[in-house]
Coordinates of C-alpha atoms in Angstrom, one line a residue:
X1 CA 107.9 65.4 102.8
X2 CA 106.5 67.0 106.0
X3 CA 108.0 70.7 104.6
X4 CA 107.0 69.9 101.3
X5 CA 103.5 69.4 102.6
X6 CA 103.4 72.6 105.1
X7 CA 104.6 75.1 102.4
X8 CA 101.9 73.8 99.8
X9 CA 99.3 73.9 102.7
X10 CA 100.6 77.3 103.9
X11 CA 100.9 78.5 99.8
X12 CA 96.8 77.2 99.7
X13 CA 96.4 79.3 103.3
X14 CA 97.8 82.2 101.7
X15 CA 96.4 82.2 98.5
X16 CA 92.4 81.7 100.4
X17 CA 93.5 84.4 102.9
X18 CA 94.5 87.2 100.1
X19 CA 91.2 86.0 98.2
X20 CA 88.9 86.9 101.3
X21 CA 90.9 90.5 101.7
X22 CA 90.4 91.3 98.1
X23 CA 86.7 90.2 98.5
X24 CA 86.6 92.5 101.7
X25 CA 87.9 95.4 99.9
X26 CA 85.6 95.0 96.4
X27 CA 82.8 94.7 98.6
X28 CA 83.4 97.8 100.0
X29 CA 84.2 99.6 96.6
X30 CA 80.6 98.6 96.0
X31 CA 78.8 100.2 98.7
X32 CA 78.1 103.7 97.3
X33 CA 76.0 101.3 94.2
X34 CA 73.6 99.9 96.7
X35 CA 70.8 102.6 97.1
X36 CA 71.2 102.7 93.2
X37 CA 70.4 98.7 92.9
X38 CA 66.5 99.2 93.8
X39 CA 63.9 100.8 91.2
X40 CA 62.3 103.6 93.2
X41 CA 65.7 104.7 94.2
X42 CA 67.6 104.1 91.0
X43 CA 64.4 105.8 89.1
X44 CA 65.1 108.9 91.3
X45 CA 68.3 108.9 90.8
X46 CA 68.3 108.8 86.6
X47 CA 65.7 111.8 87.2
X48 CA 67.9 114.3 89.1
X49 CA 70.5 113.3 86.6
X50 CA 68.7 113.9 83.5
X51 CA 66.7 117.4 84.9
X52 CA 70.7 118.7 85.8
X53 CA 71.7 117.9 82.0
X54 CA 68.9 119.5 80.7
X55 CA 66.7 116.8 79.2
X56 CA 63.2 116.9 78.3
X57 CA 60.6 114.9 80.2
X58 CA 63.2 113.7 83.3
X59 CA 61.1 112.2 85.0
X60 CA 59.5 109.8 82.0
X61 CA 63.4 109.3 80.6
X62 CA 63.9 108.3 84.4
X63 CA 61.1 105.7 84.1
X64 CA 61.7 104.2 81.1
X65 CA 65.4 103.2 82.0
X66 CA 65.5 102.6 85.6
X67 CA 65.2 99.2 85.5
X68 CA 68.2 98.6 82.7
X69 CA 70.1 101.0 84.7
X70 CA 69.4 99.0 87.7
X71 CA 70.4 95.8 86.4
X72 CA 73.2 97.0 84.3
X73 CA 74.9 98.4 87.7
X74 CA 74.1 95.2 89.4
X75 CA 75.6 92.9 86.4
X76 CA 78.4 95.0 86.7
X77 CA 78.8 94.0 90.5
X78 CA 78.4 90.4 90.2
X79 CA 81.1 90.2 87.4
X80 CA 83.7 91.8 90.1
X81 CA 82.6 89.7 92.8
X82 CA 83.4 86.7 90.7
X83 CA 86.4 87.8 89.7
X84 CA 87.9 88.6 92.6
X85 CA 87.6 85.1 93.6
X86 CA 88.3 83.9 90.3
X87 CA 91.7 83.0 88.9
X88 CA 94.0 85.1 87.6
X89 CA 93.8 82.9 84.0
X90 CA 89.8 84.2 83.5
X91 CA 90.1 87.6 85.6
X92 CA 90.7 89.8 82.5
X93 CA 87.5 88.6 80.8
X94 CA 85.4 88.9 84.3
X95 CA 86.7 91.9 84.9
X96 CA 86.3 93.9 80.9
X97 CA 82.6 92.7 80.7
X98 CA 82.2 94.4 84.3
X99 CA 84.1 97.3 83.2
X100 CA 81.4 97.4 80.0
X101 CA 78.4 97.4 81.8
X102 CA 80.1 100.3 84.6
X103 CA 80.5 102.3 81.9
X104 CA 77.7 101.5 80.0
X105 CA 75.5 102.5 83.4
X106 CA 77.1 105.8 82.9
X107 CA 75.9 106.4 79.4
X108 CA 73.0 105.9 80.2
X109 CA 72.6 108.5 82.9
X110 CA 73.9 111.0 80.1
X111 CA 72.4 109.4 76.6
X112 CA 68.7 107.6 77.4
X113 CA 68.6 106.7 74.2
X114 CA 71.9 104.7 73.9
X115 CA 72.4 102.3 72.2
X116 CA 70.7 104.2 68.8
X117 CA 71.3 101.6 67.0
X118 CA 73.4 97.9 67.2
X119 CA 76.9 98.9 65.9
X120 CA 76.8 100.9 69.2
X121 CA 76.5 97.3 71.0
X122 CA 80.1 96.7 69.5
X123 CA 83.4 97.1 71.9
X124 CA 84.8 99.8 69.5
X125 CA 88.2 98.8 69.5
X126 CA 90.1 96.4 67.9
X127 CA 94.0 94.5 68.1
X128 CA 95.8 91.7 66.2
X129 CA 93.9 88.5 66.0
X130 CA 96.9 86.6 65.4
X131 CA 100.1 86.8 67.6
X132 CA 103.6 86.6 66.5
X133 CA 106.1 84.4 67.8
X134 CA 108.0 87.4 68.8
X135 CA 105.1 88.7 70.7
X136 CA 105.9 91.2 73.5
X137 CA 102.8 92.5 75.3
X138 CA 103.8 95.5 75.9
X139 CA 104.1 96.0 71.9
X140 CA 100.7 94.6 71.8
X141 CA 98.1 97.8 69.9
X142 CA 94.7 98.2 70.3
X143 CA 93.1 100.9 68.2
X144 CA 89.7 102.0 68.7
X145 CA 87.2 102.5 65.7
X146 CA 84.5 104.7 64.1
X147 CA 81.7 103.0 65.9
X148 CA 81.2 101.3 68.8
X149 CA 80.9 101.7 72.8
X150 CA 84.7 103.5 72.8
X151 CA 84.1 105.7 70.2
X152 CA 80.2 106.8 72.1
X153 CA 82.1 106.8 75.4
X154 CA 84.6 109.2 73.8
X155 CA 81.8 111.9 72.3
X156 CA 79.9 111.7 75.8
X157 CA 82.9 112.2 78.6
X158 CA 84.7 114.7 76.0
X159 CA 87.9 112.8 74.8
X160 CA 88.4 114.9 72.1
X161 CA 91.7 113.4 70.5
X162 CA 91.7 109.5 69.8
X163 CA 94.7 108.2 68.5
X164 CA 94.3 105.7 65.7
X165 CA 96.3 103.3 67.6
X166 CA 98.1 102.7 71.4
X167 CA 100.9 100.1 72.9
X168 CA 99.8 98.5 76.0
X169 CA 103.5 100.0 76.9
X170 CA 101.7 104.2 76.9
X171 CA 98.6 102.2 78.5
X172 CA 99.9 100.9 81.3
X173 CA 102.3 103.8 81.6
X174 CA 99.9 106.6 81.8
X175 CA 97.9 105.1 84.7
X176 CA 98.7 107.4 87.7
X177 CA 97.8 104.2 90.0
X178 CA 100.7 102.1 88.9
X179 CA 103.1 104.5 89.3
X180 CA 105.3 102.7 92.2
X181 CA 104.6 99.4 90.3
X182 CA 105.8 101.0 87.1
X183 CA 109.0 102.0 88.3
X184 CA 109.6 98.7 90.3
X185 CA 109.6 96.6 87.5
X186 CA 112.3 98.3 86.0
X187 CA 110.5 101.3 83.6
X188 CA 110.5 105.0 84.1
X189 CA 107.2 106.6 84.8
X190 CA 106.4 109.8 82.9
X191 CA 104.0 110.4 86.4
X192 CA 106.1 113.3 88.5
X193 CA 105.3 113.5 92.4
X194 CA 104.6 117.4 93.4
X195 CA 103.9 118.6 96.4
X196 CA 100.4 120.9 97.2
X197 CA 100.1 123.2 99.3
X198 CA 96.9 125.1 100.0
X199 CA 96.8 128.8 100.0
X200 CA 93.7 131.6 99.6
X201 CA 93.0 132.0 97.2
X202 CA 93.5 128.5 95.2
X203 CA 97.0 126.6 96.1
X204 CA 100.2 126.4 95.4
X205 CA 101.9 123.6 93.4
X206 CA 105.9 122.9 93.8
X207 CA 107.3 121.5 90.3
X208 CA 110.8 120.2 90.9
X209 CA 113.7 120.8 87.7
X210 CA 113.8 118.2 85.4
X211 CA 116.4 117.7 82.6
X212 CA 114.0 116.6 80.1
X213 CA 109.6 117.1 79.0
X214 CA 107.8 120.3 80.0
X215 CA 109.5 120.1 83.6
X216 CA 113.0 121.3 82.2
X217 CA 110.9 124.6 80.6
X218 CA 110.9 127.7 82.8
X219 CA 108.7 128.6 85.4
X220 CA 106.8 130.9 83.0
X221 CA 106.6 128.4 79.8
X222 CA 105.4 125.7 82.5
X223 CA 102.5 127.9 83.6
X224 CA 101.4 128.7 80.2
X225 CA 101.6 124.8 79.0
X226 CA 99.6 123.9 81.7
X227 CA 96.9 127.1 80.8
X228 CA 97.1 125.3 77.3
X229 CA 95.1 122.4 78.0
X230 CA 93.6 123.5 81.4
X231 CA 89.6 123.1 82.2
X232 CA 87.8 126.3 81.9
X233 CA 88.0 128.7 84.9
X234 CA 91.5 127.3 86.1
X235 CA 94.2 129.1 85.5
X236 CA 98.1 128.7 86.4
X237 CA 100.6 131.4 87.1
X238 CA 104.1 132.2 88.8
X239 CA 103.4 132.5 92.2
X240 CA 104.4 135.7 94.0
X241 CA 107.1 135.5 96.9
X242 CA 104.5 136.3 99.0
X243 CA 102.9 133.1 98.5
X244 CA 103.8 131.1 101.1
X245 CA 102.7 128.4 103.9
X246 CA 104.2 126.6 107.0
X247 CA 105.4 124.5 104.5
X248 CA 107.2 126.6 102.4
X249 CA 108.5 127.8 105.1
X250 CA 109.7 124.3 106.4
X251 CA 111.6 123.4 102.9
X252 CA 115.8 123.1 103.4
X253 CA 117.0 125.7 100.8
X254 CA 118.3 123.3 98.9
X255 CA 114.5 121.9 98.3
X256 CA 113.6 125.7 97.3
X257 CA 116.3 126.0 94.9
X258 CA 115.1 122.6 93.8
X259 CA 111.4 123.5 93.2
X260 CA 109.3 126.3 91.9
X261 CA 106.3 127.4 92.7
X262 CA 103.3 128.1 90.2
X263 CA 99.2 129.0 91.8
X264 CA 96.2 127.0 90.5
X265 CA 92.9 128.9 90.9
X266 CA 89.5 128.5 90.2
X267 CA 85.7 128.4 91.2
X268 CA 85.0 126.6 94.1
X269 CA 84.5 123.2 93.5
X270 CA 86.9 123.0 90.6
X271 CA 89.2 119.7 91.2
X272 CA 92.6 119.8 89.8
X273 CA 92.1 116.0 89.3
X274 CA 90.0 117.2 85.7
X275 CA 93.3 118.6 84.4
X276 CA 94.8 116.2 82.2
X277 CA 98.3 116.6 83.4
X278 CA 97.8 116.1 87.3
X279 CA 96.0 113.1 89.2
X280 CA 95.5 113.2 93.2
X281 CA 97.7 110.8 95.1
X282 CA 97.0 112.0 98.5
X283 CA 95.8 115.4 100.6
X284 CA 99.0 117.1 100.1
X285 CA 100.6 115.8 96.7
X286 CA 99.7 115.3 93.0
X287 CA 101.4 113.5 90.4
X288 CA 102.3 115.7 86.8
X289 CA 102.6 114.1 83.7
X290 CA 106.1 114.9 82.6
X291 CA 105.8 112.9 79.3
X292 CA 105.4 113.8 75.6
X293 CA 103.3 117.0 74.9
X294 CA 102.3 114.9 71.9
X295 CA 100.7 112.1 73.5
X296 CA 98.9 113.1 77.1
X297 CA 97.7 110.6 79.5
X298 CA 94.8 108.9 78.4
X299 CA 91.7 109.7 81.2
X300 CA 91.6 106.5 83.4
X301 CA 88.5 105.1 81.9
X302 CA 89.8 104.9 78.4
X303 CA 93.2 103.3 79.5
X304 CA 91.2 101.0 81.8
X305 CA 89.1 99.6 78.9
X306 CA 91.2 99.3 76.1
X307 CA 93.9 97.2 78.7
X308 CA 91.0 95.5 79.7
X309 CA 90.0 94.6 76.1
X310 CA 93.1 93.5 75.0
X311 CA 94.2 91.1 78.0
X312 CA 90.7 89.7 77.8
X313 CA 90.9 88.6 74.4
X314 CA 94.5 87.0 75.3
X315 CA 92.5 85.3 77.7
X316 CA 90.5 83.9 75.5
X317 CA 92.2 83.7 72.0
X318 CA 95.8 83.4 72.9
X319 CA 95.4 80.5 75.4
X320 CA 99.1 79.3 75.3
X321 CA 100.7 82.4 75.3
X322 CA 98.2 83.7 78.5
X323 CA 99.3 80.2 80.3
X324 CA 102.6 80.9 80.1
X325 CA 102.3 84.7 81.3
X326 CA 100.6 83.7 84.1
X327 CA 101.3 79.9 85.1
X328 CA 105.0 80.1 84.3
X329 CA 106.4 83.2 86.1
X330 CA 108.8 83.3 83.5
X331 CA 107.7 87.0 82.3
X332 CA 108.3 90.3 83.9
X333 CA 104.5 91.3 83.0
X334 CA 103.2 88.8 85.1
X335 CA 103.4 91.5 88.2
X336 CA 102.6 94.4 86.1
X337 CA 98.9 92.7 84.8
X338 CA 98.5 91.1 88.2
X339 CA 98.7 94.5 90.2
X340 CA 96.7 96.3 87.5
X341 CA 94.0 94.0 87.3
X342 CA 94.1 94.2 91.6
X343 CA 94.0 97.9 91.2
X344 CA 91.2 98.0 89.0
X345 CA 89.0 95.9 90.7
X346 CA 89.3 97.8 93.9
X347 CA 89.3 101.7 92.3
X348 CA 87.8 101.2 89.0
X349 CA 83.8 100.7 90.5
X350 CA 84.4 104.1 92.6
X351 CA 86.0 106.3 90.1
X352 CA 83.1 105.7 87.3
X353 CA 80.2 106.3 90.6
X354 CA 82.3 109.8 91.6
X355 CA 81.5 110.2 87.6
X356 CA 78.0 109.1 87.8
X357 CA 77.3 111.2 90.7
X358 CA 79.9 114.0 89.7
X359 CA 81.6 113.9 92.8
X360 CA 85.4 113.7 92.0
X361 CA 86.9 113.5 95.5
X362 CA 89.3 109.8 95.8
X363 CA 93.4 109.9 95.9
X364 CA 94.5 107.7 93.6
X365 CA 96.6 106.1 96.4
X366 CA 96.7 102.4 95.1
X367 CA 95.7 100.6 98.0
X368 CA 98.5 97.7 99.1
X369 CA 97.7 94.3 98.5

C-alpha cells in the first residue's frame, strides 16, 4: 500500500512538474506578443504594416482596428495559457480556437476589412459528423470549402492549390516538426535530413541517393524540380567542384559518393525556409520533402489548423471514441496527438508572429518535452 501510494503521489508530482515546464516554455513563446498587447503600440504596429503593403490611409486602417487586433492577439494568448494547464481531453478545442484568433490577428494585418461579410466568420473546413465503428484517425478527412476563414487564409498567405480533401495520415506526416516522432511510432517520414553548408555566393545543399521520390532523379533533374516550384529570385543548380567548404572537405569518401551537391542562391534576405520542399531544423541542416510530386507539404499553418479542427470536434462530438484515445492508452495515436498538440503550443504562437512581422528566422527543432 505504501508503493502503491508513492507512485500515484510521485505520478501526481510528475504530472504538476511537466505542467509548470510547459507553462514556462508557452510563456516564453509569448513574449515577442507583449508590446503588440497595448493600443498605442499595437496601433503603430497595424500602421507600418499596412503603409509596407501599400494600403490607403495606414494610419486611419491602423486606428480603426487596433483595438480588435489587440484583443484578438490577447484572446489568442489566454486560450494557450489554459490549455497548457488544461487536460489533454479539452486541449484540442483550447488550443484550435487559439490557433483561430492567431491567425485571424494576421489577417488582419493584411485584409482591414476582414471579415467582408459573416460566411467569412465560418471555420472553412468541414469532416464526417458521424464516425464509423471502424474509425481510424488517421483515415479521418477534413476538406476545406468555398468560404470561410481557410479558404480567406488560403487567398491572403498564397496557397494556391487546395485539395478537395486531406487524411490526418498526409497532415500529420507533412509537419517537418514531428519528424523524429513520426518515424518513432513506426511510419516513414517523407521529411529527408540534408546537410547545409554556407558558401559565397548562396550555399550549398548535400542531397543524399535515395531509391525512390525526386531524390532517386539525377543531380540535374533534382535541380530543375526544385527550380519548378522555387520562390522568385532563388534558383538551384549543380554545384561546381570548386564549390567547397571545411566541410566538404571533412566528408569520408564514402559520404561524397553518398551525396551530391546542388547551390541555392538568391537576394539577400531570401530564406530557404519559403521553399516548399525544405524546412530549417537547425544552423547547418534542412529537412527535403522527398514525397509525392503530386501532393507537396502543406505550409505549417494550414496543416496546423485543419489537425486542429478535426481533433477538436472529436473532442467535442465523438466523446467516447476521444476517451478512449486518450484515457485508455490502448491506441498508438495517443503519442502522435499528444506530442503534436505539445509542439504546437510551444512553436505555433512564434511561427504565425515571424509571419506577422515577416521575420522568418526559427529552426523547426521540436523542443524536448
Amino acid at each position: 500500500m505504501h508503493t502503491q501510494t508513492r507512485n500515484k503521489d510521485d505520478f501526481s508530482h510528475n504530472h504538476e512538474y511537466s505542467v509548470i515546464i510547459g507553462v514556462i516554455f508557452l510563456c516564453s513563446a509569448w513574449d515577442p506578443f507583449r508590446y503588440l498587447e497595448t493600443e498605442p503600440t499595437a496601433r503603430h504596429f497595424l500602421a507600418e504594416r499596412y503603409a509596407a503593403a501599400g494600403l490607403d490611409n495606414p494610419e486611419r486602417l491602423a486606428y480603426q482596428q487596433s483595438h480588435r487586433f489587440m484583443y484578438t492577439c490577447i484572446q489568442a494568448r489566454t486560450y494557450y495559457l489554459a490549455s497548457a494547464e488544461g487536460d489533454l481531453l479539452i486541449q484540442p478545442l483550447l488550443l484550435f480556437y487559439g490557433c483561430v484568433n492567431l491567425l485571424k490577428a494576421l489577417l488582419i494585418t493584411r485584409e482591414p476589412d476582414y471579415p467582408q461579410n459573416s460566411r467569412m466568420l465560418q471555420h472553412g473546413v468541414t469532416t464526417r459528423k458521424r464516425k464509423k465503428s471502424t474509425y481510424q484517425l488517421l483515415q479521418d478527412e477534413v476538406r476545406p470549402q468555398k468560404e470561410g476563414l481557410f479558404p480567406q487564409l488560403a487567398h491572403s498567405l498564397r496557397l494556391t492549390i487546395v485539395q478537395d480533401r486531406y487524411t490526418l495520415d498526409y497532415l500529420f506526416a507533412s509537419l517537418p516538426e514531428l519528424v523524429s516522432d513520426y518515424s518513432q511510432s513506426g511510419f516513414t517520414s517523407a521529411w529527408k535530413p540534408i546537410q547545409a553548408i554556407f558558401s559565397s555566393p548562396g550555399m550549398q545543399l548535400l542531397f543524399p541517393h535515395d531509391s525512390s521520390g525526386p531524390l532517386a532523379y539525377s543531380t540535374d533533374t533534382l535541380a530543375a524540380y526544385l527550380n519548378r516550384v522555387s520562390p522568385p529570385n532563388v534558383h538551384f543548380y549543380p554545384a561546381q567542384e570548386d564549390l567547397k567548404s571545411d566541410k566538404t572537405d571533412s566528408l569520408t569518401q564514402p559520404d561524397r559518393q553518398a551525396t551530391r551537391a546542388i547551390h541555392a542562391q538568391g537576394p539577400e534576405g531570401v530564406r530557404l525556409q519559403q521553399h516548399p520542399l525544405l524546412a530549417a531544423h537547425s544552423a547547418d541542416r534542412y529537412l527535403f520533402w522527398n514525397g509525392s510530386t503530386d501532393q507537396l507539404p502543406l505550409p505549417g499553418w494550414a496543416a496546423h489548423y485543419l489537425l486542429l479542427y478535426v481533433l477538436s470536434m472529436l473532442c467535442r462530438y465523438e466523446t467516447e471514441w476521444w476517451g478512449e484515445l486518450v484515457l485508455s492508452r490502448t491506441m498508438a495515436e495517443v503519442y502522435q496527438v499528444h506530442r503534436f498538440l505539445a509542439i504546437h503550443r510551444q512553436l505555433f504562437p512564434l511561427y504565425v508572429y515571424e509571419r506577422l512581422t515577416g521575420e522568418e528566422r526559427y529552426f523547426l527543432q521540436a523542443p524536448s518535452l
